[in-house]
Amino acid sequence: MKAAEVRGKTPDQMNDELAKLKKEQFNLRFQKATGQLEKTARVKEIRRDIARIKTIARQKAAESKA
């Protein structure tokens, strides 16, 4: 997911996407623990997407307060 895609979303859409990503991250952790994880790079992608969404959400919140 690109930052431009995230910036185009509403706060509600970002929260929904964040919840979806966290659920996927949880499932990937279980797959890794049981030895079923095939795409190990996906863990890193999910972690970065979560950070990207949180960062942009915080920036938007700061802009609306200023």
PDB file of N, CA, C and O in Angstrom:
ATOM      1  N   MET A   1       0.846  -1.171   0.000  1.00  0.00           N
ATOM      2  CA  MET A   1       0.000   0.000   0.000  1.00  0.00           C
ATOM      3  C   MET A   1       0.897   1.242   0.000  1.00  0.00           C
ATOM      4  O   MET A   1       1.831   1.354   0.776  1.00  0.00           O
ATOM      5  N   LYS A   2       0.575   2.146  -0.883  1.00  0.00           N
ATOM      6  CA  LYS A   2       1.350   3.375  -1.004  1.00  0.00           C
ATOM      7  C   LYS A   2       0.774   4.449  -0.079  1.00  0.00           C
ATOM      8  O   LYS A   2      -0.404   4.423   0.275  1.00  0.00           O
ATOM      9  N   ALA A   3       1.616   5.409   0.275  1.00  0.00           N
ATOM     10  CA  ALA A   3       1.186   6.491   1.158  1.00  0.00           C
ATOM     11  C   ALA A   3       0.100   7.325   0.498  1.00  0.00           C
ATOM     12  O   ALA A   3      -0.827   7.797   1.165  1.00  0.00           O
ATOM     13  N   ALA A   4       0.173   7.487  -0.823  1.00  0.00           N
ATOM     14  CA  ALA A   4      -0.838   8.273  -1.540  1.00  0.00           C
ATOM     15  C   ALA A   4      -2.210   7.617  -1.428  1.00  0.00           C
ATOM     16  O   ALA A   4      -3.235   8.305  -1.319  1.00  0.00           O
ATOM     17  N   GLU A   5      -2.240   6.289  -1.437  1.00  0.00           N
ATOM     18  CA  GLU A   5      -3.513   5.576  -1.290  1.00  0.00           C
ATOM     19  C   GLU A   5      -4.101   5.825   0.094  1.00  0.00           C
ATOM     20  O   GLU A   5      -5.307   6.023   0.234  1.00  0.00           O
ATOM     21  N   VAL A   6      -3.255   5.799   1.097  1.00  0.00           N
ATOM     22  CA  VAL A   6      -3.714   5.988   2.473  1.00  0.00           C
ATOM     23  C   VAL A   6      -4.212   7.413   2.678  1.00  0.00           C
ATOM     24  O   VAL A   6      -5.230   7.644   3.326  1.00  0.00           O
ATOM     25  N   ARG A   7      -3.509   8.386   2.119  1.00  0.00           N
ATOM     26  CA  ARG A   7      -3.914   9.790   2.282  1.00  0.00           C
ATOM     27  C   ARG A   7      -5.280  10.079   1.666  1.00  0.00           C
ATOM     28  O   ARG A   7      -5.990  10.972   2.108  1.00  0.00           O
ATOM     29  N   GLY A   8      -5.673   9.308   0.678  1.00  0.00           N
ATOM     30  CA  GLY A   8      -6.956   9.502   0.023  1.00  0.00           C
ATOM     31  C   GLY A   8      -8.134   8.923   0.785  1.00  0.00           C
ATOM     32  O   GLY A   8      -9.281   9.110   0.400  1.00  0.00           O
ATOM     33  N   LYS A   9      -7.851   8.233   1.874  1.00  0.00           N
ATOM     34  CA  LYS A   9      -8.917   7.582   2.640  1.00  0.00           C
ATOM     35  C   LYS A   9      -9.406   8.474   3.778  1.00  0.00           C
ATOM     36  O   LYS A   9      -8.681   9.329   4.280  1.00  0.00           O
ATOM     37  N   THR A  10     -10.639   8.223   4.184  1.00  0.00           N
ATOM     38  CA  THR A  10     -11.204   8.924   5.330  1.00  0.00           C
ATOM     39  C   THR A  10     -10.682   8.259   6.610  1.00  0.00           C
ATOM     40  O   THR A  10     -10.190   7.132   6.568  1.00  0.00           O
ATOM     41  N   PRO A  11     -10.815   8.933   7.736  1.00  0.00           N
ATOM     42  CA  PRO A  11     -10.364   8.323   8.998  1.00  0.00           C
ATOM     43  C   PRO A  11     -11.051   6.983   9.290  1.00  0.00           C
ATOM     44  O   PRO A  11     -10.410   6.063   9.794  1.00  0.00           O
ATOM     45  N   ASP A  12     -12.327   6.866   8.962  1.00  0.00           N
ATOM     46  CA  ASP A  12     -13.034   5.600   9.183  1.00  0.00           C
ATOM     47  C   ASP A  12     -12.461   4.492   8.312  1.00  0.00           C
ATOM     48  O   ASP A  12     -12.282   3.358   8.763  1.00  0.00           O
ATOM     49  N   GLN A  13     -12.160   4.821   7.068  1.00  0.00           N
ATOM     50  CA  GLN A  13     -11.579   3.831   6.163  1.00  0.00           C
ATOM     51  C   GLN A  13     -10.199   3.407   6.645  1.00  0.00           C
ATOM     52  O   GLN A  13      -9.844   2.230   6.567  1.00  0.00           O
ATOM     53  N   MET A  14      -9.436   4.358   7.170  1.00  0.00           N
ATOM     54  CA  MET A  14      -8.108   4.033   7.689  1.00  0.00           C
ATOM     55  C   MET A  14      -8.218   3.115   8.905  1.00  0.00           C
ATOM     56  O   MET A  14      -7.429   2.174   9.053  1.00  0.00           O
ATOM     57  N   ASN A  15      -9.188   3.378   9.772  1.00  0.00           N
ATOM     58  CA  ASN A  15      -9.373   2.524  10.946  1.00  0.00           C
ATOM     59  C   ASN A  15      -9.769   1.110  10.533  1.00  0.00           C
ATOM     60  O   ASN A  15      -9.310   0.132  11.135  1.00  0.00           O
ATOM     61  N   ASP A  16     -10.632   0.997   9.524  1.00  0.00           N
ATOM     62  CA  ASP A  16     -11.037  -0.322   9.028  1.00  0.00           C
ATOM     63  C   ASP A  16      -9.840  -1.069   8.443  1.00  0.00           C
ATOM     64  O   ASP A  16      -9.650  -2.267   8.701  1.00  0.00           O
ATOM     65  N   GLU A  17      -9.039  -0.371   7.662  1.00  0.00           N
ATOM     66  CA  GLU A  17      -7.857  -0.974   7.050  1.00  0.00           C
ATOM     67  C   GLU A  17      -6.856  -1.387   8.125  1.00  0.00           C
ATOM     68  O   GLU A  17      -6.249  -2.461   8.044  1.00  0.00           O
ATOM     69  N   LEU A  18      -6.711  -0.568   9.148  1.00  0.00           N
ATOM     70  CA  LEU A  18      -5.797  -0.877  10.245  1.00  0.00           C
ATOM     71  C   LEU A  18      -6.242  -2.145  10.980  1.00  0.00           C
ATOM     72  O   LEU A  18      -5.417  -3.011  11.282  1.00  0.00           O
ATOM     73  N   ALA A  19      -7.526  -2.258  11.235  1.00  0.00           N
ATOM     74  CA  ALA A  19      -8.055  -3.450  11.901  1.00  0.00           C
ATOM     75  C   ALA A  19      -7.824  -4.694  11.048  1.00  0.00           C
ATOM     76  O   ALA A  19      -7.437  -5.752  11.569  1.00  0.00           O
ATOM     77  N   LYS A  20      -8.027  -4.564   9.750  1.00  0.00           N
ATOM     78  CA  LYS A  20      -7.820  -5.696   8.839  1.00  0.00           C
ATOM     79  C   LYS A  20      -6.358  -6.130   8.836  1.00  0.00           C
ATOM     80  O   LYS A  20      -6.048  -7.327   8.896  1.00  0.00           O
ATOM     81  N   LEU A  21      -5.457  -5.158   8.801  1.00  0.00           N
ATOM     82  CA  LEU A  21      -4.035  -5.470   8.787  1.00  0.00           C
ATOM     83  C   LEU A  21      -3.574  -6.110  10.096  1.00  0.00           C
ATOM     84  O   LEU A  21      -2.755  -7.028  10.099  1.00  0.00           O
ATOM     85  N   LYS A  22      -4.106  -5.625  11.207  1.00  0.00           N
ATOM     86  CA  LYS A  22      -3.726  -6.199  12.495  1.00  0.00           C
ATOM     87  C   LYS A  22      -4.203  -7.648  12.605  1.00  0.00           C
ATOM     88  O   LYS A  22      -3.512  -8.504  13.164  1.00  0.00           O
ATOM     89  N   LYS A  23      -5.386  -7.921  12.070  1.00  0.00           N
ATOM     90  CA  LYS A  23      -5.903  -9.286  12.070  1.00  0.00           C
ATOM     91  C   LYS A  23      -5.012 -10.186  11.204  1.00  0.00           C
ATOM     92  O   LYS A  23      -4.692 -11.318  11.594  1.00  0.00           O
ATOM     93  N   GLU A  24      -4.598  -9.675  10.052  1.00  0.00           N
ATOM     94  CA  GLU A  24      -3.717 -10.445   9.178  1.00  0.00           C
ATOM     95  C   GLU A  24      -2.361 -10.678   9.848  1.00  0.00           C
ATOM     96  O   GLU A  24      -1.791 -11.768   9.751  1.00  0.00           O
ATOM     97  N   GLN A  25      -1.853  -9.662  10.543  1.00  0.00           N
ATOM     98  CA  GLN A  25      -0.588  -9.801  11.254  1.00  0.00           C
ATOM     99  C   GLN A  25      -0.690 -10.889  12.326  1.00  0.00           C
ATOM    100  O   GLN A  25       0.214 -11.712  12.481  1.00  0.00           O
ATOM    101  N   PHE A  26      -1.794 -10.917  13.019  1.00  0.00           N
ATOM    102  CA  PHE A  26      -2.039 -11.937  14.046  1.00  0.00           C
ATOM    103  C   PHE A  26      -2.026 -13.328  13.415  1.00  0.00           C
ATOM    104  O   PHE A  26      -1.375 -14.251  13.926  1.00  0.00           O
ATOM    105  N   ASN A  27      -2.718 -13.481  12.288  1.00  0.00           N
ATOM    106  CA  ASN A  27      -2.762 -14.772  11.610  1.00  0.00           C
ATOM    107  C   ASN A  27      -1.381 -15.193  11.106  1.00  0.00           C
ATOM    108  O   ASN A  27      -1.031 -16.380  11.173  1.00  0.00           O
ATOM    109  N   LEU A  28      -0.610 -14.236  10.609  1.00  0.00           N
ATOM    110  CA  LEU A  28       0.737 -14.554  10.131  1.00  0.00           C
ATOM    111  C   LEU A  28       1.640 -15.009  11.274  1.00  0.00           C
ATOM    112  O   LEU A  28       2.477 -15.904  11.097  1.00  0.00           O
ATOM    113  N   ARG A  29       1.472 -14.406  12.444  1.00  0.00           N
ATOM    114  CA  ARG A  29       2.270 -14.829  13.597  1.00  0.00           C
ATOM    115  C   ARG A  29       1.963 -16.283  13.967  1.00  0.00           C
ATOM    116  O   ARG A  29       2.864 -17.055  14.294  1.00  0.00           O
ATOM    117  N   PHE A  30       0.687 -16.661  13.889  1.00  0.00           N
ATOM    118  CA  PHE A  30       0.323 -18.036  14.186  1.00  0.00           C
ATOM    119  C   PHE A  30       0.873 -18.989  13.132  1.00  0.00           C
ATOM    120  O   PHE A  30       1.342 -20.079  13.462  1.00  0.00           O
ATOM    121  N   GLN A  31       0.825 -18.575  11.875  1.00  0.00           N
ATOM    122  CA  GLN A  31       1.372 -19.411  10.813  1.00  0.00           C
ATOM    123  C   GLN A  31       2.876 -19.619  11.019  1.00  0.00           C
ATOM    124  O   GLN A  31       3.392 -20.714  10.794  1.00  0.00           O
ATOM    125  N   LYS A  32       3.565 -18.572  11.419  1.00  0.00           N
ATOM    126  CA  LYS A  32       5.005 -18.684  11.654  1.00  0.00           C
ATOM    127  C   LYS A  32       5.292 -19.635  12.810  1.00  0.00           C
ATOM    128  O   LYS A  32       6.206 -20.455  12.748  1.00  0.00           O
ATOM    129  N   ALA A  33       4.500 -19.534  13.866  1.00  0.00           N
ATOM    130  CA  ALA A  33       4.708 -20.373  15.046  1.00  0.00           C
ATOM    131  C   ALA A  33       4.473 -21.850  14.736  1.00  0.00           C
ATOM    132  O   ALA A  33       5.137 -22.721  15.310  1.00  0.00           O
ATOM    133  N   THR A  34       3.556 -22.136  13.829  1.00  0.00           N
ATOM    134  CA  THR A  34       3.248 -23.525  13.493  1.00  0.00           C
ATOM    135  C   THR A  34       4.033 -24.023  12.291  1.00  0.00           C
ATOM    136  O   THR A  34       3.853 -25.154  11.856  1.00  0.00           O
ATOM    137  N   GLY A  35       4.884 -23.157  11.728  1.00  0.00           N
ATOM    138  CA  GLY A  35       5.706 -23.568  10.599  1.00  0.00           C
ATOM    139  C   GLY A  35       4.983 -23.593   9.271  1.00  0.00           C
ATOM    140  O   GLY A  35       5.447 -24.220   8.325  1.00  0.00           O
ATOM    141  N   GLN A  36       3.866 -22.909   9.163  1.00  0.00           N
ATOM    142  CA  GLN A  36       3.072 -22.919   7.935  1.00  0.00           C
ATOM    143  C   GLN A  36       3.238 -21.651   7.104  1.00  0.00           C
ATOM    144  O   GLN A  36       2.649 -21.531   6.044  1.00  0.00           O
ATOM    145  N   LEU A  37       4.057 -20.725   7.560  1.00  0.00           N
ATOM    146  CA  LEU A  37       4.218 -19.447   6.866  1.00  0.00           C
ATOM    147  C   LEU A  37       5.069 -19.631   5.618  1.00  0.00           C
ATOM    148  O   LEU A  37       6.206 -20.098   5.691  1.00  0.00           O
ATOM    149  N   GLU A  38       4.503 -19.287   4.468  1.00  0.00           N
ATOM    150  CA  GLU A  38       5.217 -19.445   3.201  1.00  0.00           C
ATOM    151  C   GLU A  38       5.858 -18.135   2.749  1.00  0.00           C
ATOM    152  O   GLU A  38       6.998 -18.115   2.322  1.00  0.00           O
ATOM    153  N   LYS A  39       5.122 -17.037   2.834  1.00  0.00           N
ATOM    154  CA  LYS A  39       5.639 -15.736   2.397  1.00  0.00           C
ATOM    155  C   LYS A  39       6.127 -14.954   3.617  1.00  0.00           C
ATOM    156  O   LYS A  39       5.374 -14.191   4.223  1.00  0.00           O
ATOM    157  N   THR A  40       7.383 -15.147   3.955  1.00  0.00           N
ATOM    158  CA  THR A  40       7.910 -14.492   5.150  1.00  0.00           C
ATOM    159  C   THR A  40       8.017 -12.983   4.974  1.00  0.00           C
ATOM    160  O   THR A  40       7.938 -12.238   5.942  1.00  0.00           O
ATOM    161  N   ALA A  41       8.159 -12.512   3.755  1.00  0.00           N
ATOM    162  CA  ALA A  41       8.265 -11.071   3.504  1.00  0.00           C
ATOM    163  C   ALA A  41       6.954 -10.353   3.796  1.00  0.00           C
ATOM    164  O   ALA A  41       6.947  -9.136   4.043  1.00  0.00           O
ATOM    165  N   ARG A  42       5.853 -11.078   3.783  1.00  0.00           N
ATOM    166  CA  ARG A  42       4.541 -10.464   4.030  1.00  0.00           C
ATOM    167  C   ARG A  42       4.469  -9.884   5.439  1.00  0.00           C
ATOM    168  O   ARG A  42       3.797  -8.869   5.663  1.00  0.00           O
ATOM    169  N   VAL A  43       5.157 -10.491   6.389  1.00  0.00           N
ATOM    170  CA  VAL A  43       5.167  -9.994   7.772  1.00  0.00           C
ATOM    171  C   VAL A  43       5.723  -8.577   7.803  1.00  0.00           C
ATOM    172  O   VAL A  43       5.159  -7.683   8.441  1.00  0.00           O
ATOM    173  N   LYS A  44       6.812  -8.358   7.081  1.00  0.00           N
ATOM    174  CA  LYS A  44       7.442  -7.040   7.032  1.00  0.00           C
ATOM    175  C   LYS A  44       6.535  -6.037   6.328  1.00  0.00           C
ATOM    176  O   LYS A  44       6.415  -4.884   6.764  1.00  0.00           O
ATOM    177  N   GLU A  45       5.890  -6.453   5.248  1.00  0.00           N
ATOM    178  CA  GLU A  45       4.985  -5.556   4.518  1.00  0.00           C
ATOM    179  C   GLU A  45       3.832  -5.104   5.402  1.00  0.00           C
ATOM    180  O   GLU A  45       3.484  -3.914   5.415  1.00  0.00           O
ATOM    181  N   ILE A  46       3.244  -6.037   6.123  1.00  0.00           N
ATOM    182  CA  ILE A  46       2.112  -5.718   7.003  1.00  0.00           C
ATOM    183  C   ILE A  46       2.545  -4.740   8.084  1.00  0.00           C
ATOM    184  O   ILE A  46       1.859  -3.759   8.364  1.00  0.00           O
ATOM    185  N   ARG A  47       3.706  -5.006   8.687  1.00  0.00           N
ATOM    186  CA  ARG A  47       4.192  -4.135   9.757  1.00  0.00           C
ATOM    187  C   ARG A  47       4.395  -2.710   9.254  1.00  0.00           C
ATOM    188  O   ARG A  47       4.023  -1.740   9.922  1.00  0.00           O
ATOM    189  N   ARG A  48       4.952  -2.586   8.061  1.00  0.00           N
ATOM    190  CA  ARG A  48       5.176  -1.255   7.498  1.00  0.00           C
ATOM    191  C   ARG A  48       3.869  -0.574   7.109  1.00  0.00           C
ATOM    192  O   ARG A  48       3.733   0.642   7.275  1.00  0.00           O
ATOM    193  N   ASP A  49       2.910  -1.334   6.589  1.00  0.00           N
ATOM    194  CA  ASP A  49       1.611  -0.751   6.242  1.00  0.00           C
ATOM    195  C   ASP A  49       0.898  -0.225   7.490  1.00  0.00           C
ATOM    196  O   ASP A  49       0.291   0.844   7.461  1.00  0.00           O
ATOM    197  N   ILE A  50       0.983  -0.980   8.579  1.00  0.00           N
ATOM    198  CA  ILE A  50       0.367  -0.539   9.833  1.00  0.00           C
ATOM    199  C   ILE A  50       1.013   0.773  10.291  1.00  0.00           C
ATOM    200  O   ILE A  50       0.308   1.728  10.651  1.00  0.00           O
ATOM    201  N   ALA A  51       2.326   0.834  10.246  1.00  0.00           N
ATOM    202  CA  ALA A  51       3.029   2.053  10.659  1.00  0.00           C
ATOM    203  C   ALA A  51       2.673   3.220   9.753  1.00  0.00           C
ATOM    204  O   ALA A  51       2.494   4.353  10.224  1.00  0.00           O
ATOM    205  N   ARG A  52       2.557   2.957   8.455  1.00  0.00           N
ATOM    206  CA  ARG A  52       2.225   4.009   7.487  1.00  0.00           C
ATOM    207  C   ARG A  52       0.838   4.587   7.779  1.00  0.00           C
ATOM    208  O   ARG A  52       0.646   5.807   7.794  1.00  0.00           O
ATOM    209  N   ILE A  53      -0.129   3.715   8.044  1.00  0.00           N
ATOM    210  CA  ILE A  53      -1.492   4.178   8.328  1.00  0.00           C
ATOM    211  C   ILE A  53      -1.519   4.987   9.619  1.00  0.00           C
ATOM    212  O   ILE A  53      -2.138   6.060   9.683  1.00  0.00           O
ATOM    213  N   LYS A  54      -0.840   4.498  10.655  1.00  0.00           N
ATOM    214  CA  LYS A  54      -0.827   5.218  11.932  1.00  0.00           C
ATOM    215  C   LYS A  54      -0.172   6.584  11.791  1.00  0.00           C
ATOM    216  O   LYS A  54      -0.654   7.576  12.352  1.00  0.00           O
ATOM    217  N   THR A  55       0.905   6.652  11.028  1.00  0.00           N
ATOM    218  CA  THR A  55       1.617   7.922  10.842  1.00  0.00           C
ATOM    219  C   THR A  55       0.741   8.939  10.126  1.00  0.00           C
ATOM    220  O   THR A  55       0.632  10.092  10.554  1.00  0.00           O
ATOM    221  N   ILE A  56       0.113   8.523   9.052  1.00  0.00           N
ATOM    222  CA  ILE A  56      -0.722   9.443   8.271  1.00  0.00           C
ATOM    223  C   ILE A  56      -1.954   9.856   9.064  1.00  0.00           C
ATOM    224  O   ILE A  56      -2.373  11.013   9.017  1.00  0.00           O
ATOM    225  N   ALA A  57      -2.516   8.938   9.830  1.00  0.00           N
ATOM    226  CA  ALA A  57      -3.674   9.277  10.670  1.00  0.00           C
ATOM    227  C   ALA A  57      -3.287  10.323  11.706  1.00  0.00           C
ATOM    228  O   ALA A  57      -4.036  11.280  11.957  1.00  0.00           O
ATOM    229  N   ARG A  58      -2.100  10.175  12.290  1.00  0.00           N
ATOM    230  CA  ARG A  58      -1.632  11.154  13.278  1.00  0.00           C
ATOM    231  C   ARG A  58      -1.379  12.505  12.633  1.00  0.00           C
ATOM    232  O   ARG A  58      -1.703  13.545  13.205  1.00  0.00           O
ATOM    233  N   GLN A  59      -0.834  12.504  11.426  1.00  0.00           N
ATOM    234  CA  GLN A  59      -0.598  13.758  10.711  1.00  0.00           C
ATOM    235  C   GLN A  59      -1.913  14.468  10.404  1.00  0.00           C
ATOM    236  O   GLN A  59      -2.017  15.686  10.570  1.00  0.00           O
ATOM    237  N   LYS A  60      -2.899  13.713   9.944  1.00  0.00           N
ATOM    238  CA  LYS A  60      -4.201  14.317   9.641  1.00  0.00           C
ATOM    239  C   LYS A  60      -4.859  14.879  10.895  1.00  0.00           C
ATOM    240  O   LYS A  60      -5.483  15.941  10.861  1.00  0.00           O
ATOM    241  N   ALA A  61      -4.712  14.168  12.013  1.00  0.00           N
ATOM    242  CA  ALA A  61      -5.302  14.646  13.273  1.00  0.00           C
ATOM    243  C   ALA A  61      -4.621  15.936  13.716  1.00  0.00           C
ATOM    244  O   ALA A  61      -5.286  16.855  14.204  1.00  0.00           O
ATOM    245  N   ALA A  62      -3.331  16.026  13.526  1.00  0.00           N
ATOM    246  CA  ALA A  62      -2.587  17.237  13.921  1.00  0.00           C
ATOM    247  C   ALA A  62      -2.974  18.400  13.028  1.00  0.00           C
ATOM    248  O   ALA A  62      -3.078  19.548  13.493  1.00  0.00           O
ATOM    249  N   GLU A  63      -3.204  18.155  11.750  1.00  0.00           N
ATOM    250  CA  GLU A  63      -3.600  19.220  10.831  1.00  0.00           C
ATOM    251  C   GLU A  63      -4.981  19.766  11.183  1.00  0.00           C
ATOM    252  O   GLU A  63      -5.223  20.966  11.074  1.00  0.00           O
ATOM    253  N   SER A  64      -5.872  18.877  11.582  1.00  0.00           N
ATOM    254  CA  SER A  64      -7.227  19.332  11.889  1.00  0.00           C
ATOM    255  C   SER A  64      -7.279  20.152  13.182  1.00  0.00           C
ATOM    256  O   SER A  64      -8.134  21.010  13.346  1.00  0.00           O
ATOM    257  N   LYS A  65      -6.343  19.922  14.088  1.00  0.00           N
ATOM    258  CA  LYS A  65      -6.287  20.684  15.333  1.00  0.00           C
ATOM    259  C   LYS A  65      -5.650  22.049  15.139  1.00  0.00           C
ATOM    260  O   LYS A  65      -5.949  22.982  15.859  1.00  0.00           O
ATOM    261  N   ALA A  66      -4.768  22.147  14.189  1.00  0.00           N
ATOM    262  CA  ALA A  66      -4.029  23.399  13.987  1.00  0.00           C
ATOM    263  C   ALA A  66      -4.842  24.441  13.260  1.00  0.00           C
ATOM    264  O   ALA A  66      -5.868  24.342  12.772  1.00  0.00           O
TER     265      ALA A  66
END
